[in-house]
Coordinates of C-alpha atoms and ligand atoms in Angstrom, one line a residue:
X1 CA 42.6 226.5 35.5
X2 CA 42.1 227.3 31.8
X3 CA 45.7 225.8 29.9
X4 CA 46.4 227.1 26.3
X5 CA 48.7 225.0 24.1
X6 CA 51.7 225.8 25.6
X7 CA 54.0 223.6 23.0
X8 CA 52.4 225.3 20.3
X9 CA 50.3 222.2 19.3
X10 CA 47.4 222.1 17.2
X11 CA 44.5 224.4 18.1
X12 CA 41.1 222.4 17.3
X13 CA 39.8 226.0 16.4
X14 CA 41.9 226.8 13.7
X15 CA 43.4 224.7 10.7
X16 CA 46.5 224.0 9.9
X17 CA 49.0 226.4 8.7
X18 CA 52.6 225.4 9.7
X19 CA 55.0 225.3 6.7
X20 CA 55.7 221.6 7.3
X21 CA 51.7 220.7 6.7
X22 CA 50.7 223.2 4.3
X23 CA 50.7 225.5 1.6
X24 CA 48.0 228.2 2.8
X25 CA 49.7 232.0 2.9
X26 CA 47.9 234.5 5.1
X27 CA 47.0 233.6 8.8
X28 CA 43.3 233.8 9.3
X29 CA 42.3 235.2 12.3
X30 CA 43.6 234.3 15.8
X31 CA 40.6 233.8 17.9
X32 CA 40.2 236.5 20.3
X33 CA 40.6 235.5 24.2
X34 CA 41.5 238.1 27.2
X35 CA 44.6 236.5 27.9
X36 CA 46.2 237.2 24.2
X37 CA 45.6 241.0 25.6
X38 CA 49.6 242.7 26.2
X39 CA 49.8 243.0 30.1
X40 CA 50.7 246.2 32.2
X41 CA 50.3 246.1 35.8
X42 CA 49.9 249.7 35.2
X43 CA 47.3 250.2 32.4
X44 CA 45.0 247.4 30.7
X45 CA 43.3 249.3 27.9
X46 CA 40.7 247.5 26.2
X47 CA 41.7 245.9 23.6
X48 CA 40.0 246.6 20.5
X49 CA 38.6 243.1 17.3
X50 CA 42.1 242.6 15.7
X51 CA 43.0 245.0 12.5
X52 CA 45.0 243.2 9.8
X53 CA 45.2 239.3 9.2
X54 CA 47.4 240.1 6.5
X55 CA 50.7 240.2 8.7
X56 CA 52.7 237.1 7.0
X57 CA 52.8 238.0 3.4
X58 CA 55.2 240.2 2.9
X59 CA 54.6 244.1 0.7
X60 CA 56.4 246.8 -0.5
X61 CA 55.6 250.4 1.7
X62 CA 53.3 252.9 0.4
X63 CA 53.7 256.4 0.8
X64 CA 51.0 256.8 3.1
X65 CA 52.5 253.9 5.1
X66 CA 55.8 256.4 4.9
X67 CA 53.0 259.0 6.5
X68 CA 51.8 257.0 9.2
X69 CA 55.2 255.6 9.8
X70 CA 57.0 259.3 10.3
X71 CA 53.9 260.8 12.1
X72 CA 54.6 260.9 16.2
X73 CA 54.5 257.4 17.4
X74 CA 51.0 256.0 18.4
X75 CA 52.8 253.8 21.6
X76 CA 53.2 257.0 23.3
X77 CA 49.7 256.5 23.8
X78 CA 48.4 253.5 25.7
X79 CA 44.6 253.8 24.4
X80 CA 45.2 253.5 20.9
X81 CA 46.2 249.5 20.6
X82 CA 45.1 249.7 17.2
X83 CA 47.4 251.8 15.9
X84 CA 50.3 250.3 18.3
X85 CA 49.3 246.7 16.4
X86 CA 48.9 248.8 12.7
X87 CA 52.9 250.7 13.5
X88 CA 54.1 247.6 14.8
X89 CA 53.1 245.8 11.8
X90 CA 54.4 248.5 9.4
X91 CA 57.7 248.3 11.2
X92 CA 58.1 244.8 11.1
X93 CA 58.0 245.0 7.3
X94 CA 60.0 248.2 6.7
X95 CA 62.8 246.6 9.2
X96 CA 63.5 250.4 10.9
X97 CA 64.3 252.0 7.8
X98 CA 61.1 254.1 8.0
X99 CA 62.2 255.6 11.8
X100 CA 65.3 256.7 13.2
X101 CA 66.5 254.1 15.4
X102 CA 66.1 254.4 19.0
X103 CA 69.2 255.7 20.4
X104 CA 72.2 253.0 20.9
X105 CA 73.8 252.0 24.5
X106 CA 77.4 253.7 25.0
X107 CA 78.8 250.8 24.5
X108 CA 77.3 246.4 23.7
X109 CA 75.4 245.3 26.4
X110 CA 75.9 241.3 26.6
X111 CA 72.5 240.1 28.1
X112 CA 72.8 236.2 29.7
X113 CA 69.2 234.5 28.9
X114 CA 68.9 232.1 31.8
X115 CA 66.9 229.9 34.0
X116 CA 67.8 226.0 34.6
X117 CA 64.2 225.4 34.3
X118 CA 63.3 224.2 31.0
X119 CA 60.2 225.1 28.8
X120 CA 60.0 228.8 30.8
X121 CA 60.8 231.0 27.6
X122 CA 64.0 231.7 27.5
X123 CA 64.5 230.6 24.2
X124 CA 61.4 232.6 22.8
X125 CA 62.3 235.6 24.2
X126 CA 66.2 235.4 23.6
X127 CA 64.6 235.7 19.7
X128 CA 61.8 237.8 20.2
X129 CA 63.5 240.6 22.6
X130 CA 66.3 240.5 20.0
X131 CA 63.9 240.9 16.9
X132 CA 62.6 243.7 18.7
X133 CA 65.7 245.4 19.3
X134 CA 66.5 245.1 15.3
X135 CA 63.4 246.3 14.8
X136 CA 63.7 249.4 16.3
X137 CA 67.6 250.0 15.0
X138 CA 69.5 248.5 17.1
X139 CA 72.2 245.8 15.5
X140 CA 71.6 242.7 17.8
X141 CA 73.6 239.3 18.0
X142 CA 71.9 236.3 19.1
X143 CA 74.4 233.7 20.4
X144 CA 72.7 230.0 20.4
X145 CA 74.4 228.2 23.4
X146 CA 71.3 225.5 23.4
X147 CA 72.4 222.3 21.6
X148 CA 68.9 222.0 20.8
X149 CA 69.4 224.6 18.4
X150 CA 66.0 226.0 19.1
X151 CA 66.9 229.8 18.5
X152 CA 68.3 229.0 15.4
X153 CA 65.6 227.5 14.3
X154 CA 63.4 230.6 14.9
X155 CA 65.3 232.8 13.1
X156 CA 66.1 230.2 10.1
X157 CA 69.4 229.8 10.7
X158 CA 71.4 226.6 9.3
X159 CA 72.2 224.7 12.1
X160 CA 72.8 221.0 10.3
X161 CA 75.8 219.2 12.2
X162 CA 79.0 220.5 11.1
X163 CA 77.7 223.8 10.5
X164 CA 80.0 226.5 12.2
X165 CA 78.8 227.4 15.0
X166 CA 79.2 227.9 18.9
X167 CA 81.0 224.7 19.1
X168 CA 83.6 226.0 16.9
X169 CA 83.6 229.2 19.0
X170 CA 84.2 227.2 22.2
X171 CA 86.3 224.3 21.4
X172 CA 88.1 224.9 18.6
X173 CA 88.7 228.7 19.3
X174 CA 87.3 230.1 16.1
X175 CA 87.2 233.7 16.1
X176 CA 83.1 235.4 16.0
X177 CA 83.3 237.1 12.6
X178 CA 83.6 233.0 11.5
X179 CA 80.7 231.6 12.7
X180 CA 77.7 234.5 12.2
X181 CA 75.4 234.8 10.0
X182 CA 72.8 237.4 9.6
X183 CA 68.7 236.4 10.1
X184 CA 67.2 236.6 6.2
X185 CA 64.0 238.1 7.7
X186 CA 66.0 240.7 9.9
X187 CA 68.5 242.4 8.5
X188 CA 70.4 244.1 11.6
X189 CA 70.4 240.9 13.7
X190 CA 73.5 238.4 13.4
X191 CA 73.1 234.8 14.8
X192 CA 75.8 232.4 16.2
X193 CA 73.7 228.9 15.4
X194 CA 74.1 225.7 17.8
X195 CA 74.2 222.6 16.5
X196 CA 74.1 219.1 18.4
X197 CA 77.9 218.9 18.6
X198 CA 77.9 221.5 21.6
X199 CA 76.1 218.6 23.4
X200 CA 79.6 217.1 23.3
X201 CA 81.3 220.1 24.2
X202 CA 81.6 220.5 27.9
X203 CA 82.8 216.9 28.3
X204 CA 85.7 218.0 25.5
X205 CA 86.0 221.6 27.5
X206 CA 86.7 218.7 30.6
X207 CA 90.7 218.6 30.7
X208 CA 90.9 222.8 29.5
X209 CA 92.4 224.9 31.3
X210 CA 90.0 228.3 31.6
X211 CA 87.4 226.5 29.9
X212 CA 84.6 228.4 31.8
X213 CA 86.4 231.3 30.1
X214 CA 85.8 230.5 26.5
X215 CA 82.9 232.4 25.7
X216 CA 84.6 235.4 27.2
X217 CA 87.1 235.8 24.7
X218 CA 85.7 234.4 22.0
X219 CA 83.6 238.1 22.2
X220 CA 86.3 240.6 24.3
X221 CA 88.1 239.2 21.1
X222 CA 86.0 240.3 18.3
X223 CA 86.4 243.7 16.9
X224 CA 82.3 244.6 16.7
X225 CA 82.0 244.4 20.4
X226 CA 82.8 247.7 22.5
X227 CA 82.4 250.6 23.0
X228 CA 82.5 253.7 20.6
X229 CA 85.9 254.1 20.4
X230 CA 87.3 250.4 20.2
X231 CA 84.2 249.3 18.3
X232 CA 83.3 252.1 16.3
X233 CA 79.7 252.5 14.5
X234 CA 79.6 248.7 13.0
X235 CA 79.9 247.9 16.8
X236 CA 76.7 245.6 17.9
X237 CA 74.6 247.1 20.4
X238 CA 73.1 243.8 22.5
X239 CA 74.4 240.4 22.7
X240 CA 71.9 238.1 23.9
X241 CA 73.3 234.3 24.6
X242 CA 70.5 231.5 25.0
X243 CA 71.4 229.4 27.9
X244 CA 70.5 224.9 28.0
X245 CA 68.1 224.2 31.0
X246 CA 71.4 223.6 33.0
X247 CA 74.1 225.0 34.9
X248 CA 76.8 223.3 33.4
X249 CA 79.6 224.7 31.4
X250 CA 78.0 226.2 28.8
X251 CA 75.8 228.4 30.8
X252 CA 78.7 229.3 33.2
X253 CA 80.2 229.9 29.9
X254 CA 77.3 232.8 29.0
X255 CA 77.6 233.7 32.8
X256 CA 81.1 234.8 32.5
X257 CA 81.1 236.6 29.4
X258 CA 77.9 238.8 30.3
X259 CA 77.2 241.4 32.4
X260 CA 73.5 241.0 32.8
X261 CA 71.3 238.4 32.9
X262 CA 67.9 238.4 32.3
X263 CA 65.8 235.7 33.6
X264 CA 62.3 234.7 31.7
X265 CA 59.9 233.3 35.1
X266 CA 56.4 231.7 33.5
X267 CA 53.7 232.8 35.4
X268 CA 52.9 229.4 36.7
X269 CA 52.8 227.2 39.8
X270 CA 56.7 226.3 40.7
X271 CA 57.8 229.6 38.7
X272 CA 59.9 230.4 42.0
X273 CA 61.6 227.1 42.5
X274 CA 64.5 226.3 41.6
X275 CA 65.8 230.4 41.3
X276 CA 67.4 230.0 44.4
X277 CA 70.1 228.2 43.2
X278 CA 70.3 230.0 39.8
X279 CA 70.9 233.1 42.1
X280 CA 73.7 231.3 44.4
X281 CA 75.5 230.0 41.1
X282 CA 75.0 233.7 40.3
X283 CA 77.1 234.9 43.4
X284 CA 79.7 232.4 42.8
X285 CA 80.2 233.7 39.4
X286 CA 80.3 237.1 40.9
X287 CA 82.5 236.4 43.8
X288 CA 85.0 234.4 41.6
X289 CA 84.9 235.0 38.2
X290 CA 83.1 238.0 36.8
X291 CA 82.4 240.2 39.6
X292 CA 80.6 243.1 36.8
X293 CA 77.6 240.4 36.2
X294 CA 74.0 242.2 37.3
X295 CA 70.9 240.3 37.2
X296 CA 69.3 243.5 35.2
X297 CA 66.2 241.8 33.7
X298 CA 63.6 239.5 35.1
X299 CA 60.6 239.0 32.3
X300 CA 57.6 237.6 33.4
X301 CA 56.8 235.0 30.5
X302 CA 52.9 233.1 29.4
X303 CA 51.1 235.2 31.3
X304 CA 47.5 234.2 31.8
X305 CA 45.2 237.7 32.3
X306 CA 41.9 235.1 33.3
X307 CA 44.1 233.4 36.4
X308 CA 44.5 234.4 39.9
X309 CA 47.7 232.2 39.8
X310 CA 49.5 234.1 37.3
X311 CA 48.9 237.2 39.1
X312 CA 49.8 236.0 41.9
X313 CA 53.2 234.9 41.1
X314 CA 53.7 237.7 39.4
X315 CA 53.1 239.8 42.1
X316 CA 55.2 237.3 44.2
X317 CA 58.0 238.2 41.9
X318 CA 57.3 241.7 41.9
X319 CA 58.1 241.3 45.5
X320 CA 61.4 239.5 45.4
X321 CA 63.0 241.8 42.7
X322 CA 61.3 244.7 42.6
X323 CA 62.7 247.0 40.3
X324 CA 64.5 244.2 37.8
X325 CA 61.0 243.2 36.7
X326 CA 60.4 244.1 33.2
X327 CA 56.6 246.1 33.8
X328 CA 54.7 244.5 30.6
X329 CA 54.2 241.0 31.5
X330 CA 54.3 238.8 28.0
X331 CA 51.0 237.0 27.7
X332 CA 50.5 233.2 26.5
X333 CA 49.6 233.1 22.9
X334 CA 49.2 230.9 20.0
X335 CA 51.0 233.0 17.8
X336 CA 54.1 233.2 19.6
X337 CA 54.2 229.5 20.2
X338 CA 53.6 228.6 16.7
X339 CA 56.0 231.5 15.0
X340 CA 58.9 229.2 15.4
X341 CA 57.7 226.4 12.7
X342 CA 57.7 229.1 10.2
X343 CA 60.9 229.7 11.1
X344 CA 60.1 233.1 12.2
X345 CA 59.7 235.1 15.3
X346 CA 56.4 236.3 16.1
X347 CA 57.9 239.5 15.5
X348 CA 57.8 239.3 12.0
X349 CA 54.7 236.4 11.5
X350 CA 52.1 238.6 13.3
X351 CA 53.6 241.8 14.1
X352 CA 50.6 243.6 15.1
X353 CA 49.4 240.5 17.7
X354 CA 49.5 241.0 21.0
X355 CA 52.4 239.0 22.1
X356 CA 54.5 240.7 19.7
X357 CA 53.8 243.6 21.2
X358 CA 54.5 242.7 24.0
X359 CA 58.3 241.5 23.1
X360 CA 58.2 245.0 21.6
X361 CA 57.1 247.0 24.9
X362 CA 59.4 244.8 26.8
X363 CA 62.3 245.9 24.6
X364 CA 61.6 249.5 24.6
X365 CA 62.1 249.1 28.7
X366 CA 65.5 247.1 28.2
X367 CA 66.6 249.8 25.8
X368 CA 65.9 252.2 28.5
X369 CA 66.2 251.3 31.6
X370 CA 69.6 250.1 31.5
X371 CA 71.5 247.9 34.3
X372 CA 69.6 248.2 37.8
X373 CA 70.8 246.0 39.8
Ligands
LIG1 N1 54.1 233.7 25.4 C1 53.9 232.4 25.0 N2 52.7 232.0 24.6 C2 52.5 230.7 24.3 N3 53.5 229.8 24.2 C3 54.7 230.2 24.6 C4 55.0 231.5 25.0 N4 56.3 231.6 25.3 C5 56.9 230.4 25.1 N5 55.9 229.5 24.6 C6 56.1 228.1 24.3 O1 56.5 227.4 25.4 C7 57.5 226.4 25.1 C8 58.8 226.6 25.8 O2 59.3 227.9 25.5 P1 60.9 228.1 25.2 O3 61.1 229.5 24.9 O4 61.4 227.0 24.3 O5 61.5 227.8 26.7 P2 63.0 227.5 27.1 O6 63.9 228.0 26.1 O7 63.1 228.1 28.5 O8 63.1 226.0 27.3 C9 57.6 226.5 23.6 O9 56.8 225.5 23.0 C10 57.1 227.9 23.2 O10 56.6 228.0 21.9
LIG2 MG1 65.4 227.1 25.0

């Protein structure tokens, strides 16, 4: 079968533009290919030569972009992709201050982001489901539990050892309001960085007692995260926490303190194995520890429109959870693999490509759906 860069390495066609290699501004053109098209198992409108390659310089809104902007929403409408990719990209740039924001959940919604496979997209869509959700109002907290640091380092956080971080949050018991800093590009999502100290920190966590319990009241304990009442307006809407490719401490950490989780499956060969015993450490959790946690939120990740295989484990999935699948399907694409050496989420480096709007589709159906399960 046809493979795309999946690491986000060089693509022959195109030269390069990473901020580590060079100096160029705008992104030329992404070269067109049916899989870059966002998924629906419902509706695949056709999908229209790309509008603007201007999407990573950044401009000031005109009043006819304050027009478009307050006219009724485009997305309602699945055969105009043009416009969904011109309002997307207009939103990106105006960070919701253009639209009312979508309306909030009663009270935060603390989404687990796991999967003990590695390399599945958990990490790009921990960033790119939350810059969505900032996008469209809401006030988002990305918690970095990843020693790698990689969500940091999408959403330009400082994460340089000794930075303070979720380390601090889980071994030395520092309180949230301590270690969060707020994304320069977005300004309604707050990040907990990781650093490579947390690699350290469930062998330190060893001799704790209620060290699986860390996480949990490092944010019961913090005064943003409620409801209405105890939280009040400044109270963050989603809390997304980016599991390590393991099921060790730190992600029974995330597993505790959560009440969903939603799982990121690539459509690819192997996509189903391994879940089995995510979903039994799941029911332990639930039978001893936090009976409240839901798997709410199963996102199909790299899909490839061209392959039988992807659709076919897609539908395999459908089949297992049913309902808990998230119906746009995110599709593999250059730009969200190479977003993150900007520093950026694809969000704001090409908000009007295809995989952004997927992340953004995706997010509307979190926002909306709610827990399932
Ligand atoms: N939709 C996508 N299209 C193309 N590349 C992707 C996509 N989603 C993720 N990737 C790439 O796949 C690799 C693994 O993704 P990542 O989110 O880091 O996975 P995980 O956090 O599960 O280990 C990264 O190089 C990322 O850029
Ligand atoms: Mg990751």
């Amino acid at each position: 079968m046809t493979e795309s860069r999946p690491d986000g390495t060089e693509d022959p066609r195109e030269p390069r533009r990473s901020r580590y290699f060079s100096t160029g501004q705008n992104s030329p053109a992404e070269p067109e290919s049916p899989q870059d098209r966002p998924v629906s198992p419902q509706a695949t409108p056709p999908w229209p030569p790309r509008v603007s390659r201007e999407t990573s310089g950044r401009r000031v809104a005109t009043a006819s972009d304050v027009a478009a902007a307050t006219a009724p929403s485009p997305f309602a409408d699945e055969a105009t992709p043009l416009a969904a990719a011109a309002e997307h990209t207009l939103l990106a740039r105006s960070n919701a201050r253009l639209r009312p924001p979508e309306p909030r959940p009663r009270s935060t919604r603390i989404l687990v982001v796991a999967n003990q496979k590695g390399g599945v997209g958990k990490t790009t869509s921990t960033v790119n489901v939350a810059a969505a959700l900032a996008q469209l109002g809401q006030r988002v907290l990305v918690i970095d539990l990843d020693p790698q640091g990689n969500a940091s380092t999408a959403l330009s956080i400082e994460h340089r050892r000794g930075t303070p971080s979720t380390y601090d949050l889980l071994v030395d018991q520092a309180p949230l309001s301590e270690v969060v800093v707020t994304c320069p590009d977005i300004p309604l999502l707050d990040v907990v960085p990781a650093t490579i100290d947390l690699a350290g920190a469930e062998i330190e966590l060893v001799s704790v007692v209620a060290r699986e319990n860390r996480l949990h009241r490092a944010l019961r304990g913090d005064p943003r995260i409620g409801d209405a009442e105890s939280a009040g307006e400044d109270r963050y809407d989603y809390v997304f926490i980016d599991c390590p490719p393991s099921l060790g401490l730190l992600t029974l950490n995330a597993l505790v303190a959560g009440e969903e989780m939603m799982i990121p499956i690539q459509a690819e060969y192997y996509a189903l194995e391994g879940l089995g015993q995510l979903l039994a450490t799941v029911d332990m959790v639930r039978a001893h520890l936090n009976p409240d946690l839901a798997v709410s939120t199963i996102l199909i990740t790299m899909y490839d429109a061209r392959t039988r295989l992807a659709s076919g484990v897609a539908s395999e999935v459908r089949g297992h959870f049913g309902e808990q699948v998230i119906k746009t399907y995110i599709p593999r694409s250059v730009r969200v693999s190479e977003a993150p050496s900007y520093g950026q989420t694809v969000m704001t480096y090409d908000p009007g490509s295809p995989g952004a709007l997927s992340y953004l589709e995706a997010a509307r159906e979190i926002a909306t759906r709610g827990v399932l399960a």
